[in-house]
mmCIF file of C-alpha atoms and ligand atoms in Angstrom:
data_model
loop_
_atom_site.group_PDB
_atom_site.id
_atom_site.type_symbol
_atom_site.label_atom_id
_atom_site.label_comp_id
_atom_site.label_asym_id
_atom_site.label_seq_id
_atom_site.Cartn_x
_atom_site.Cartn_y
_atom_site.Cartn_z
ATOM 1 C CA MET A 1 -21.064 5.032 11.142
ATOM 2 C CA PRO A 2 -18.051 4.201 13.504
ATOM 3 C CA ASP A 3 -14.967 6.566 12.708
ATOM 4 C CA LEU A 4 -11.712 5.387 12.117
ATOM 5 C CA LEU A 5 -8.273 7.020 11.892
ATOM 6 C CA PHE A 6 -6.087 6.193 8.969
ATOM 7 C CA ALA A 7 -2.228 6.500 9.849
ATOM 8 C CA THR A 8 -0.713 7.607 6.444
ATOM 9 C CA ASN A 9 0.386 10.666 4.461
ATOM 10 C CA ASN A 10 0.113 9.099 1.128
ATOM 11 C CA GLN A 11 -3.232 10.355 -0.491
ATOM 12 C CA HIS A 12 -3.569 7.737 -3.013
ATOM 13 C CA LYS A 13 -3.832 5.508 -0.441
ATOM 14 C CA LEU A 14 -6.284 7.236 1.533
ATOM 15 C CA ARG A 15 -8.630 7.440 -1.430
ATOM 16 C CA GLU A 16 -8.365 3.833 -1.976
ATOM 17 C CA ILE A 17 -9.214 3.066 1.389
ATOM 18 C CA ARG A 18 -12.110 5.511 1.195
ATOM 19 C CA ASP A 19 -13.448 3.699 -2.271
ATOM 20 C CA ILE A 20 -13.041 0.648 -0.538
ATOM 21 C CA MET A 21 -14.533 1.064 3.339
ATOM 22 C CA GLY A 22 -16.128 4.049 3.138
ATOM 23 C CA LEU A 23 -19.902 2.878 3.397
ATOM 24 C CA GLN A 24 -19.350 1.010 6.071
ATOM 25 C CA MET A 25 -16.727 3.117 8.120
ATOM 26 C CA ARG A 26 -15.868 6.868 8.470
ATOM 27 C CA ILE A 27 -12.255 6.875 7.364
ATOM 28 C CA LEU A 28 -10.604 10.129 8.881
ATOM 29 C CA SER A 29 -7.204 11.201 7.618
ATOM 30 C CA LEU A 30 -4.463 12.683 10.019
ATOM 31 C CA LYS A 31 -5.454 16.012 8.511
ATOM 32 C CA ASP A 32 -9.249 15.604 9.731
ATOM 33 C CA VAL A 33 -7.770 15.231 13.312
ATOM 34 C CA ASN A 34 -5.261 17.911 12.935
ATOM 35 C CA LEU A 35 -1.850 15.916 13.032
ATOM 36 C CA ASP A 36 0.552 17.090 10.970
ATOM 37 C CA VAL A 37 3.360 14.502 11.614
ATOM 38 C CA GLU A 38 6.101 12.605 10.128
ATOM 39 C CA ILE A 39 5.484 8.921 10.776
ATOM 40 C CA PRO A 40 8.459 6.889 11.487
ATOM 41 C CA GLU A 41 8.843 3.736 9.541
ATOM 42 C CA THR A 42 12.546 2.247 10.293
ATOM 43 C CA GLN A 43 11.537 -1.121 10.768
ATOM 44 C CA GLU A 44 13.038 -4.011 8.331
ATOM 45 C CA THR A 45 9.897 -5.983 7.668
ATOM 46 C CA ILE A 46 6.509 -4.830 5.920
ATOM 47 C CA GLU A 47 4.697 -5.974 9.449
ATOM 48 C CA GLY A 48 6.938 -4.280 11.474
ATOM 49 C CA ASN A 49 6.707 -1.014 9.709
ATOM 50 C CA ALA A 50 2.630 -1.133 9.485
ATOM 51 C CA SER A 51 2.854 -1.744 13.346
ATOM 52 C CA GLN A 52 5.432 0.940 13.860
ATOM 53 C CA LYS A 53 3.270 3.802 12.150
ATOM 54 C CA ALA A 54 0.014 2.438 13.835
ATOM 55 C CA TRP A 55 1.258 2.685 17.104
ATOM 56 C CA PHE A 56 2.981 5.869 16.333
ATOM 57 C CA ILE A 57 -0.381 7.270 15.335
ATOM 58 C CA ARG A 58 -2.236 5.523 18.369
ATOM 59 C CA GLU A 59 0.020 7.371 20.760
ATOM 60 C CA GLN A 60 -0.432 10.561 19.199
ATOM 61 C CA SER A 61 -3.969 10.620 19.024
ATOM 62 C CA GLY A 62 -5.496 8.009 21.484
ATOM 63 C CA LEU A 63 -7.627 7.122 18.810
ATOM 64 C CA ASN A 64 -8.493 3.731 17.088
ATOM 65 C CA CYS A 65 -6.490 3.659 13.950
ATOM 66 C CA PHE A 66 -4.884 1.504 11.648
ATOM 67 C CA ALA A 67 -1.582 1.776 9.079
ATOM 68 C CA ASP A 68 -0.965 0.140 5.772
ATOM 69 C CA ASP A 69 2.808 -0.858 4.697
ATOM 70 C CA THR A 70 3.253 -2.348 1.162
ATOM 71 C CA GLY A 71 6.176 -3.664 -1.070
ATOM 72 C CA LEU A 72 6.352 -4.506 -4.378
ATOM 73 C CA GLU A 73 8.773 -7.931 -4.267
ATOM 74 C CA ILE A 74 9.975 -8.741 -7.691
ATOM 75 C CA ASP A 75 11.603 -12.551 -7.982
ATOM 76 C CA ALA A 76 14.358 -11.873 -10.363
ATOM 77 C CA LEU A 77 15.441 -9.072 -8.032
ATOM 78 C CA ASP A 78 15.253 -11.370 -4.622
ATOM 79 C CA GLY A 79 12.301 -9.601 -3.415
ATOM 80 C CA ARG A 80 13.329 -6.274 -4.248
ATOM 81 C CA PRO A 81 12.448 -3.108 -3.553
ATOM 82 C CA GLY A 82 10.305 -4.876 -0.997
ATOM 83 C CA VAL A 83 10.284 -3.176 2.353
ATOM 84 C CA TYR A 84 12.464 -0.349 0.524
ATOM 85 C CA SER A 85 9.289 0.608 -2.121
ATOM 86 C CA ALA A 86 8.485 3.908 -1.578
ATOM 87 C CA ARG A 87 12.542 4.843 -1.422
ATOM 88 C CA TYR A 88 13.904 2.689 -3.718
ATOM 89 C CA ALA A 89 15.505 5.439 -6.230
ATOM 90 C CA GLY A 90 17.147 7.423 -2.989
ATOM 91 C CA GLU A 91 15.620 9.777 -0.747
ATOM 92 C CA GLY A 92 13.198 12.041 -2.159
ATOM 93 C CA CYS A 93 12.560 10.459 -5.202
ATOM 94 C CA SER A 94 9.574 10.256 -7.319
ATOM 95 C CA PHE A 95 7.317 7.541 -8.189
ATOM 96 C CA ASP A 96 8.618 7.689 -11.801
ATOM 97 C CA ASP A 97 12.325 7.627 -10.428
ATOM 98 C CA ASN A 98 11.629 4.047 -9.000
ATOM 99 C CA ILE A 99 10.032 2.554 -11.949
ATOM 100 C CA THR A 100 12.954 3.472 -13.929
ATOM 101 C CA LYS A 101 15.037 1.822 -11.582
ATOM 102 C CA ILE A 102 13.296 -1.429 -11.199
ATOM 103 C CA LEU A 103 12.906 -1.074 -15.699
ATOM 104 C CA LEU A 104 16.802 -1.177 -15.627
ATOM 105 C CA GLU A 105 17.549 -3.566 -13.390
ATOM 106 C CA LEU A 106 15.113 -5.954 -15.120
ATOM 107 C CA LYS A 107 16.789 -5.231 -18.625
ATOM 108 C CA GLY A 108 17.243 -8.331 -20.111
ATOM 109 C CA VAL A 109 15.856 -10.610 -17.571
ATOM 110 C CA GLU A 110 13.088 -12.979 -18.792
ATOM 111 C CA ASN A 111 11.459 -13.900 -15.461
ATOM 112 C CA ARG A 112 9.373 -10.740 -14.429
ATOM 113 C CA LYS A 113 6.960 -11.873 -11.854
ATOM 114 C CA ALA A 114 6.035 -10.237 -9.047
ATOM 115 C CA CYS A 115 3.481 -9.309 -5.960
ATOM 116 C CA PHE A 116 2.445 -6.357 -4.149
ATOM 117 C CA ARG A 117 1.842 -7.114 -0.277
ATOM 118 C CA THR A 118 0.275 -5.168 1.815
ATOM 119 C CA VAL A 119 0.220 -5.432 5.648
ATOM 120 C CA ILE A 120 -2.334 -3.380 7.460
ATOM 121 C CA CYS A 121 -2.048 -3.190 11.173
ATOM 122 C CA LEU A 122 -5.627 -1.858 13.130
ATOM 123 C CA ILE A 123 -5.341 -0.786 16.866
ATOM 124 C CA LEU A 124 -8.440 -1.229 18.152
ATOM 125 C CA ASP A 125 -9.261 -0.365 21.872
ATOM 126 C CA GLY A 126 -5.786 -0.574 22.624
ATOM 127 C CA LYS A 127 -4.857 -4.326 20.753
ATOM 128 C CA GLU A 128 -3.024 -4.861 17.422
ATOM 129 C CA HIS A 129 -4.287 -6.845 14.701
ATOM 130 C CA LEU A 130 -2.719 -7.553 11.380
ATOM 131 C CA PHE A 131 -4.152 -8.202 8.120
ATOM 132 C CA GLU A 132 -2.275 -9.171 4.949
ATOM 133 C CA GLY A 133 -2.981 -9.020 1.123
ATOM 134 C CA ARG A 134 -1.357 -10.019 -1.612
ATOM 135 C CA VAL A 135 -1.380 -9.997 -5.428
ATOM 136 C CA ASP A 136 0.703 -11.518 -8.042
ATOM 137 C CA GLY A 137 1.489 -10.451 -11.303
ATOM 138 C CA THR A 138 4.414 -9.268 -13.746
ATOM 139 C CA ILE A 139 6.523 -6.205 -14.230
ATOM 140 C CA ILE A 140 6.267 -5.183 -18.078
ATOM 141 C CA LYS A 141 8.721 -3.478 -20.017
ATOM 142 C CA GLU A 142 7.261 -0.083 -20.373
ATOM 143 C CA ARG A 143 4.520 2.108 -18.741
ATOM 144 C CA LYS A 144 1.000 1.719 -19.545
ATOM 145 C CA GLY A 145 -1.804 3.861 -17.982
ATOM 146 C CA ILE A 146 -2.150 6.874 -15.977
ATOM 147 C CA ASP A 147 -4.383 5.768 -12.994
ATOM 148 C CA GLY A 148 -3.547 4.753 -9.980
ATOM 149 C CA PHE A 149 0.243 5.566 -8.278
ATOM 150 C CA GLY A 150 3.507 4.399 -7.541
ATOM 151 C CA TYR A 151 4.342 1.112 -9.427
ATOM 152 C CA ASP A 152 1.256 0.383 -10.927
ATOM 153 C CA PRO A 153 2.089 1.480 -14.656
ATOM 154 C CA VAL A 154 4.569 -1.468 -14.901
ATOM 155 C CA PHE A 155 2.345 -3.973 -12.808
ATOM 156 C CA LEU A 156 -0.036 -6.488 -14.792
ATOM 157 C CA PRO A 157 -2.094 -8.397 -12.531
ATOM 158 C CA ASP A 158 -2.495 -12.199 -13.323
ATOM 159 C CA GLY A 159 -5.512 -13.078 -15.402
ATOM 160 C CA PHE A 160 -6.194 -9.267 -16.622
ATOM 161 C CA THR A 161 -5.035 -7.267 -19.580
ATOM 162 C CA GLN A 162 -4.544 -3.957 -18.348
ATOM 163 C CA THR A 163 -2.006 -2.836 -15.736
ATOM 164 C CA PHE A 164 -3.386 -1.436 -12.411
ATOM 165 C CA ALA A 165 -2.885 2.192 -13.970
ATOM 166 C CA GLU A 166 -5.210 1.235 -16.756
ATOM 167 C CA MET A 167 -7.864 0.054 -14.728
ATOM 168 C CA PRO A 168 -10.796 1.811 -13.418
ATOM 169 C CA PRO A 169 -10.258 2.482 -9.276
ATOM 170 C CA TYR A 170 -13.157 -0.137 -8.693
ATOM 171 C CA LEU A 171 -11.194 -2.606 -10.523
ATOM 172 C CA LYS A 172 -7.986 -2.360 -9.161
ATOM 173 C CA ASN A 173 -9.336 -1.837 -5.407
ATOM 174 C CA GLY A 174 -11.344 -5.219 -6.045
ATOM 175 C CA ILE A 175 -8.376 -7.436 -6.587
ATOM 176 C CA SER A 176 -5.402 -5.620 -5.062
ATOM 177 C CA HIS A 177 -3.375 -6.459 -2.428
ATOM 178 C CA ARG A 178 -4.768 -3.477 -0.314
ATOM 179 C CA GLY A 179 -8.318 -4.187 -1.229
ATOM 180 C CA ARG A 180 -7.997 -7.708 -0.007
ATOM 181 C CA ALA A 181 -6.012 -6.567 3.142
ATOM 182 C CA ALA A 182 -8.649 -3.859 3.832
ATOM 183 C CA THR A 183 -11.680 -6.244 3.367
ATOM 184 C CA LYS A 184 -10.238 -8.632 6.193
ATOM 185 C CA MET A 185 -9.604 -5.776 8.288
ATOM 186 C CA LEU A 186 -13.462 -4.691 7.850
ATOM 187 C CA LYS A 187 -14.784 -8.283 8.259
ATOM 188 C CA ARG A 188 -13.023 -8.354 11.525
ATOM 189 C CA ILE A 189 -14.613 -5.254 12.704
ATOM 190 C CA THR A 190 -18.047 -5.485 11.292
ATOM 191 C CA GLY A 191 -18.149 -8.793 12.330
HETATM 192 P P1 ITT B 201 2.709 6.073 4.529
HETATM 193 O O1 ITT B 201 3.456 5.414 4.890
HETATM 194 O O2 ITT B 201 2.565 7.398 4.529
HETATM 195 O O3 ITT B 201 1.328 5.143 4.147
HETATM 196 P P2 ITT B 201 4.197 5.563 1.610
HETATM 197 O O4 ITT B 201 3.909 5.879 0.661
HETATM 198 O O5 ITT B 201 5.392 5.682 2.525
HETATM 199 O O6 ITT B 201 3.120 6.118 2.660
HETATM 200 P P3 ITT B 201 4.614 2.769 2.251
HETATM 201 O O7 ITT B 201 5.735 2.878 2.761
HETATM 202 O O8 ITT B 201 3.647 1.484 2.206
HETATM 203 O O9 ITT B 201 3.834 4.143 1.867
HETATM 204 O O10 ITT B 201 5.094 2.767 0.761
HETATM 205 C C1 ITT B 201 5.278 1.946 -0.481
HETATM 206 C C2 ITT B 201 5.655 2.419 -1.537
HETATM 207 O O11 ITT B 201 4.974 1.261 -2.647
HETATM 208 C C3 ITT B 201 4.767 3.616 -2.283
HETATM 209 O O12 ITT B 201 5.361 4.857 -2.202
HETATM 210 C C4 ITT B 201 4.468 3.600 -3.714
HETATM 211 O O13 ITT B 201 5.521 3.747 -4.182
HETATM 212 C C5 ITT B 201 4.503 2.009 -3.387
HETATM 213 N N1 ITT B 201 3.046 1.549 -3.534
HETATM 214 C C6 ITT B 201 2.201 1.006 -2.473
HETATM 215 N N2 ITT B 201 0.846 0.831 -2.781
HETATM 216 C C7 ITT B 201 0.799 0.768 -4.262
HETATM 217 C C8 ITT B 201 -0.143 0.442 -4.943
HETATM 218 O O14 ITT B 201 -1.284 -0.022 -4.873
HETATM 219 N N3 ITT B 201 0.383 0.771 -6.126
HETATM 220 C C9 ITT B 201 1.608 0.935 -6.844
HETATM 221 N N4 ITT B 201 2.591 1.230 -5.823
HETATM 222 C C10 ITT B 201 2.415 1.169 -4.427
#
């Protein structure tokens, strides 16, 4: 089974990617290769950050690797939090702080359409490849569910009655932004 290093410090993402791709590839974590580093993400686009993270880890490790950058884009907030999704409520904030902030900003707002967008940047034999995955949905008014992470308790994907945090992981991974981007990458690698 081929090895592929995942350039992330987010353990939730690591678990999801292993669930999605783990039967076809051995997904290595930074810990598996003894890399204990802060990964810079200072770009202004999701694509830019995915690429920056992947090249940083490629340079540190010399291995084939990939990074995932994800944003929640809310129509009524002009696409925010978008590229700032991780630290929307401020440096060092929690997932819960971020949810509180978007719920406040959407108070009384009727249009609650949003999407999650993931860009995966794969560095394979020194060449960069980008894969995108997107899922549309709405932001509900109160948190529901305890699974998943990040904004999952308030994201209701179109066509479903459960939030991402209420769904079993296989269901989220089957329709999610990350699942779609990772499946495209897998096809590219395995042919
Ligand atoms: P790495 O850069 O180390 O991979 P990160 O958490 O900083 O981890 P991002 O920059 O992509 O990753 O952050 C995006 C934020 O968006 C993340 O912290 C979550 O709050 C949220 N997020 C990402 N994927 C999500 C998902 O599948 N469901 C809900 N929220 C998600």
